[in-house]
């Protein structure tokens, strides 16, 4: 069974915001709501790295744990979705999410649901009839049900952002990592292994 | 205003009884750890393009994943 | 704890189970029902499925074909935002563009897009578009009808033409036109009777085109984005590909991953630099000393490719003399790059071959732009990297069709295909057009003006403002037509509004009102017309990507609002001007929905095919291009060649030169001048375009340097009837070909017979086989020389490396160099910081189109300037403050400070995509109502200064001066 995940390759992400825009396009996400964002560290100096971040579709999702109305759920593929009809817009998930993924649209135009939480759906729609107007209005398109993957990843300019079954993604990434034949530039490498080296300097 | 259960409380709320009659309004928001209370959702391969053929759906996704790997087309 | 949504095993059916269905009474609250069904195990899937499945069973039987359901159609088009040429599948339903899907099959982008490409569907909304023709009345734009617009504009231009001659009207075409539109525009303006026309290429890569073509034959990217995967080292200088050509990074980072060294040299630590293996910071405007500095080490260490130079390069000795003057200490003094760094980069390029170089406007937009690009060519020649897969000069062009518009579009110095303006060129094209040469001549004010290059877009303002006695044409410009071009991309904006004020008539033909509309309304009360043009998604046609591949765009949607495709507007004006029949002599007209006549793009392309022999735009018939678009998956990503399938053997998009008739089936040329391939397989060699000898030295290539399979393995001149007869091959022509070829050469033989015989029968290149010229004797600096920018931060170096002498008649205008440089020699005391400009990934060009797109506008909401912390602290402002950036023209820009080490102390960087503010003031009120871009900001070019390249009139934007203060 597929376990859906994102993987952003920091060696490739060029902060072009293609992913952010693809998401806006596919789901008609209104101004002010960003299901996906690109964050950059060391901006403008050597060591600059960017990462595209959305809902991580956590296995042990804090948002699910805290939602007072219990309207956030996991699909069988591990996608974290929620039911806007039962959402009270309290923002508890916003507190709990380590990535700032939940968004709180402002105004009636936003997915027809004022103040309801909105977040990345892994392009899997929500609890409405697949491909129905209701699903599109509240949650955006359901690409998974069309046999397609998230548009943000499919359109990524450098194929930095990957989406799909975690096992298959790691195959893709492993191949790249092998080609590079080096590790210390990779995201998190220094944190994981580089301490002594840095201190020794 | 109906009382709301503080989140810190253990999930001790009695199960919501499903009545055969139809028009009862639920009186409180239910909180129970581990229980999704929103609408159910269908699975991606149900209806639509795949009409319940899960294998076909998995195959489609598998192909799609591979299109994210340019090494497959280069060399 | 995991929470799984409940779903009944085995109950994948969408049918409602009987008992539950019975509970669905009208009395039941929908939400309550749904909530309950969430609890009821086993009944899960039935929940939200009313109304029932929208998709019919016929489609369900065909998994994966869903996008084609419900009346949805797929139209394949190409992104219009840069020269990479990323393919797009547009999903259209009931005439509405509802979705955009990645085209994984495209060998160019494999489905990928940057923010701009991922946003193009917004064109189908177009809320901020120019919706109908408008006219400035008493300072406000008012709606008028198309008929009124064509009549009034037409009458005004005809009146000016009658009073002051055709050269009093200036036409600014577009690099966003398709090939067909750009080509038709050159023809259209010629029939109006002037060479006063230009487009974005002037201010983007004109120095490249001139410099590179004069070095070895064709002024274009030699290889391709894809081919960079074969490089072992890549030098980016004056290119920020990660922002300007994002999807090229797909290939570049892939190459890096497989071991290629990536080097960036730039005044800014760009996002491209962030991905590089090696970065060096250079002082803006000192590229030649840096390149000579590298060559110094290359020559010192004997890293040059001697055999290659002997066979294929002319005049390198003179270059070597100049290079050896650039000792490391001098290079450091001028460029700021230390010897060790210069050496390292030179070594990386020399020892990791094939190595390639990439440049963009960081090299071209200088007073020494033509020298910069030739120095790059020389570097690659010395290393033997040209005509080699993985090598070459990968010149990334800007707009999606700037290459095509340069090739066949409205250029002031040439007819389509770089034929020039000589009488013979005119006669060639008149034959193709099917019109009488004498008639065309009669349209011009004189034969002299017909053969003289027009004014450039970079200088049109001087065409208006200059003293008429000093202009090299009958009088000043009185009308300007901005046909798909932004005004804020040209320098000296402060003077531009003066020129706009002085004009009799100003016309904008564009999908967006553009900054022209607001700038004009700011200073004028009337005499301005705005006509809505359709975008490339509302018509069809071909576009040439940077790698010379042509791609055909299908029409996605009908033109929105009242807009019309450019070719339709051109034809309407041709009718008004009285040369409609001549314009479309060989071109079919089709009626659009409103009954207007549209010249058919396919037919225009066929006419291009019939005439453009010089650069091989002859083999790309619409049929072949369409076949490529439908069979993208058959092309190899690294070589761009199709293996099997209907396009077997072709290179994707038939990259020009694709010689001969379509029937010759030339596959296109993936890498120029590649002698390792047969000419019928896309091989070639350097062009014999500059005679066969110079001062007693042969210019032809040495023996053994001809392309694979050439019958004569030696240098040879270009083919004409005489050479064919001498070689005894004349009788290989058919009788019809003989009749057409008699007295002609390969460029003017309309039968294509000479090309066929030379290439197919004998494996020879129709343009001959010569050496590349390291010494371009017909340019002001035959060997590229360092010359300080006119506004230099270094008076001491101005004395050592002064600019050119002033020129009196240069593209019809007097042009200042030395006198101005002397005058401002010490101005850096008042304006101590270098002001430079560049791109942002979210926006394109002048930016009105992309800043009108909410998906993009949200990502960059304010104009800013990057300032080093040191300069910010010295001037007393902080990150995020509003500051004034003031240039020596006294124009002041109010922008947000972005304090960052991306720029070095002493350099200020500003993005050039903004407009809609004027020296601190929002120009919203000057836009037509509802058509202003969402994001507005100061245009950097409001403040840029004087300075032009000595060959092409390219404007200097990359090195000028400024000072900053807190606002
Ligand atoms: S997966 Fe879909 S919803 Fe989530 S960020 Fe990507 S495009 Fe947006
Ligand atoms: S599209 Fe890809 S490269 Fe661009 S910002 Fe998103 S993840 Fe990074
Ligand atoms: S702007 Fe260029 S790189 Fe971006 S999607 Fe369009 S063609 Fe591709």
XYZ file of C-alpha atoms in Angstrom, chain C residues 169-422:
254
model
C 6.602 56.946 -37.356
C 8.411 54.521 -35.075
C 7.197 50.921 -34.687
C 8.204 48.892 -31.679
C 7.446 45.236 -32.275
C 7.675 42.378 -29.871
C 9.728 39.390 -28.907
C 6.499 37.971 -27.566
C 5.011 37.827 -31.007
C 5.055 34.448 -32.674
C 7.451 33.989 -35.587
C 4.567 34.551 -37.945
C 3.479 37.793 -36.307
C 7.033 39.114 -35.993
C 7.742 38.293 -39.607
C 4.509 39.882 -40.786
C 5.350 42.967 -38.791
C 8.694 43.427 -40.556
C 6.851 43.168 -43.845
C 4.041 45.441 -42.676
C 6.345 48.233 -41.531
C 8.401 47.906 -44.712
C 5.250 48.464 -46.713
C 4.488 51.482 -44.530
C 7.838 52.669 -45.836
C 10.374 52.779 -43.030
C 13.112 50.845 -41.262
C 12.266 52.602 -38.027
C 11.237 49.511 -36.128
C 12.757 47.324 -33.469
C 11.903 44.972 -30.638
C 13.234 43.674 -27.330
C 16.232 41.899 -28.849
C 17.936 45.271 -29.204
C 18.069 45.712 -25.473
C 18.504 42.072 -24.620
C 21.022 40.282 -26.814
C 21.763 42.544 -29.784
C 25.427 42.644 -28.825
C 25.464 38.862 -28.684
C 23.842 38.507 -32.065
C 26.252 40.930 -33.709
C 29.356 39.848 -31.821
C 28.832 36.123 -32.104
C 27.651 36.154 -35.712
C 30.682 38.184 -36.679
C 32.907 35.695 -34.947
C 31.691 32.499 -36.550
C 28.544 32.868 -38.570
C 25.325 32.729 -36.616
C 24.450 34.921 -33.642
C 22.641 32.379 -31.512
C 23.049 29.888 -28.702
C 25.313 27.252 -30.209
C 24.120 24.260 -28.235
C 21.028 23.747 -26.093
C 19.814 23.616 -22.536
C 19.632 19.868 -22.917
C 23.137 19.569 -24.259
C 24.495 21.112 -21.075
C 23.978 17.685 -19.576
C 27.052 16.672 -21.545
C 29.241 19.425 -20.118
C 31.970 18.710 -17.604
C 32.266 22.346 -16.531
C 29.947 25.337 -16.910
C 30.788 28.982 -16.431
C 27.909 31.389 -15.832
C 28.911 34.981 -16.237
C 26.253 37.638 -16.319
C 23.538 35.009 -16.120
C 21.259 34.282 -13.191
C 19.677 31.251 -14.762
C 18.019 30.088 -11.560
C 15.759 33.118 -11.726
C 15.747 34.019 -15.395
C 15.607 30.527 -16.921
C 14.572 28.318 -14.014
C 13.800 25.151 -15.892
C 17.234 25.220 -17.502
C 18.447 24.344 -14.010
C 16.763 20.985 -14.446
C 19.432 20.138 -16.983
C 22.182 22.091 -15.285
C 21.709 20.564 -11.845
C 21.413 17.173 -13.454
C 24.776 17.801 -15.093
C 26.198 18.968 -11.804
C 24.910 15.834 -10.171
C 26.714 13.709 -12.709
C 29.976 15.502 -12.048
C 30.059 18.762 -13.997
C 31.671 21.717 -12.247
C 29.416 24.736 -11.974
C 31.074 28.144 -11.767
C 29.360 31.506 -11.345
C 31.005 34.890 -11.792
C 28.712 37.782 -10.982
C 28.603 41.002 -8.982
C 25.784 39.429 -6.958
C 25.744 36.182 -5.062
C 22.730 35.076 -7.078
C 20.505 32.071 -6.542
C 22.475 30.497 -9.351
C 25.643 31.165 -7.394
C 24.054 29.473 -4.397
C 23.984 26.283 -6.444
C 27.501 26.604 -7.846
C 30.660 24.751 -6.929
C 32.638 27.924 -7.269
C 31.755 31.593 -7.112
C 33.754 34.749 -7.742
C 32.502 38.278 -7.283
C 33.351 40.645 -10.111
C 33.017 44.388 -10.357
C 30.169 45.141 -12.709
C 31.357 46.002 -16.209
C 34.796 44.388 -16.102
C 34.149 41.122 -17.920
C 36.814 41.538 -20.589
C 39.696 41.903 -18.123
C 38.426 38.847 -16.279
C 38.209 36.760 -19.452
C 41.621 37.966 -20.606
C 42.863 37.150 -17.128
C 41.709 33.567 -17.588
C 43.218 33.375 -21.057
C 46.477 34.659 -19.599
C 46.687 31.571 -17.414
C 45.493 29.341 -20.226
C 48.236 30.561 -22.546
C 50.845 30.565 -19.769
C 50.113 26.939 -18.990
C 49.631 25.773 -22.535
C 46.040 24.696 -21.928
C 44.880 25.959 -25.308
C 43.806 23.511 -28.033
C 46.541 24.213 -30.571
C 45.350 21.928 -33.322
C 41.832 23.321 -33.155
C 43.142 26.868 -33.255
C 45.363 26.075 -36.231
C 42.528 24.557 -38.211
C 39.605 26.693 -37.277
C 40.551 30.080 -35.771
C 41.704 33.259 -37.500
C 43.582 36.166 -35.947
C 44.332 34.823 -32.495
C 47.859 36.299 -32.386
C 46.508 39.803 -32.068
C 44.279 38.674 -29.242
C 47.166 36.994 -27.489
C 49.110 40.261 -27.525
C 46.276 42.015 -25.736
C 45.716 39.118 -23.336
C 49.319 38.988 -22.197
C 49.012 42.610 -21.071
C 46.456 41.500 -18.514
C 48.757 40.261 -15.836
C 47.077 39.050 -12.646
C 47.759 42.281 -10.756
C 46.005 44.325 -13.416
C 43.090 41.927 -13.485
C 42.755 42.250 -9.734
C 42.950 46.032 -9.898
C 40.146 46.268 -12.451
C 37.850 43.345 -11.676
C 38.480 42.811 -7.993
C 39.101 39.097 -8.536
C 42.292 37.671 -7.083
C 44.798 35.755 -9.184
C 44.167 32.521 -7.365
C 40.460 32.653 -8.189
C 41.009 33.534 -11.826
C 43.516 30.717 -12.111
C 41.192 28.219 -10.471
C 38.340 29.032 -12.796
C 40.561 28.913 -15.876
C 41.916 25.577 -14.771
C 38.458 24.164 -14.079
C 37.344 25.098 -17.576
C 40.510 23.885 -19.250
C 40.778 20.584 -17.450
C 37.135 19.559 -17.431
C 36.277 19.451 -21.090
C 33.973 19.821 -22.808
C 33.244 22.986 -20.902
C 30.558 25.467 -21.744
C 29.869 29.099 -20.975
C 26.564 30.813 -20.347
C 25.913 34.503 -20.510
C 22.947 36.805 -20.527
C 22.328 40.464 -20.043
C 25.105 40.792 -17.485
C 27.431 40.624 -20.469
C 25.383 42.189 -23.179
C 23.986 45.363 -21.630
C 27.180 47.375 -21.535
C 28.840 50.006 -23.643
C 31.386 47.240 -24.375
C 28.746 44.523 -24.803
C 29.940 43.413 -28.224
C 33.461 43.083 -26.848
C 32.317 41.088 -23.833
C 30.584 38.484 -25.914
C 33.407 38.181 -28.409
C 35.866 37.677 -25.573
C 33.687 34.782 -24.417
C 33.696 33.304 -27.909
C 37.467 33.606 -28.042
C 37.766 31.826 -24.705
C 35.749 28.935 -26.081
C 37.702 28.867 -29.348
C 40.989 28.763 -27.502
C 39.763 25.824 -25.472
C 38.457 24.123 -28.613
C 34.996 24.005 -27.112
C 32.896 25.247 -30.004
C 31.143 22.781 -32.240
C 31.399 20.216 -29.491
C 28.589 18.573 -27.609
C 28.804 19.720 -24.002
C 30.704 22.833 -25.016
C 29.696 25.874 -27.019
C 28.470 29.264 -25.986
C 25.112 28.722 -24.387
C 23.619 32.133 -24.698
C 20.305 32.109 -22.872
C 17.882 34.409 -24.643
C 15.152 36.245 -22.768
C 11.607 36.316 -24.078
C 9.887 33.193 -25.301
C 10.319 34.164 -28.928
C 13.098 36.717 -28.837
C 15.220 34.327 -30.863
C 12.553 34.005 -33.527
C 11.767 37.710 -33.609
C 15.476 38.374 -34.013
C 15.653 35.842 -36.802
C 12.654 36.906 -38.859
C 11.107 39.900 -37.127
C 11.099 43.692 -37.073
C 14.790 44.580 -37.002
C 15.860 48.047 -38.099
C 18.975 46.776 -39.875
C 17.783 43.661 -41.601
C 15.101 41.866 -43.512
C 13.957 38.473 -42.187
C 16.782 35.951 -41.952
C 19.581 38.529 -41.497
C 19.492 39.378 -45.197
C 20.448 42.986 -44.459
C 19.001 45.968 -46.286
C 21.023 45.969 -49.508
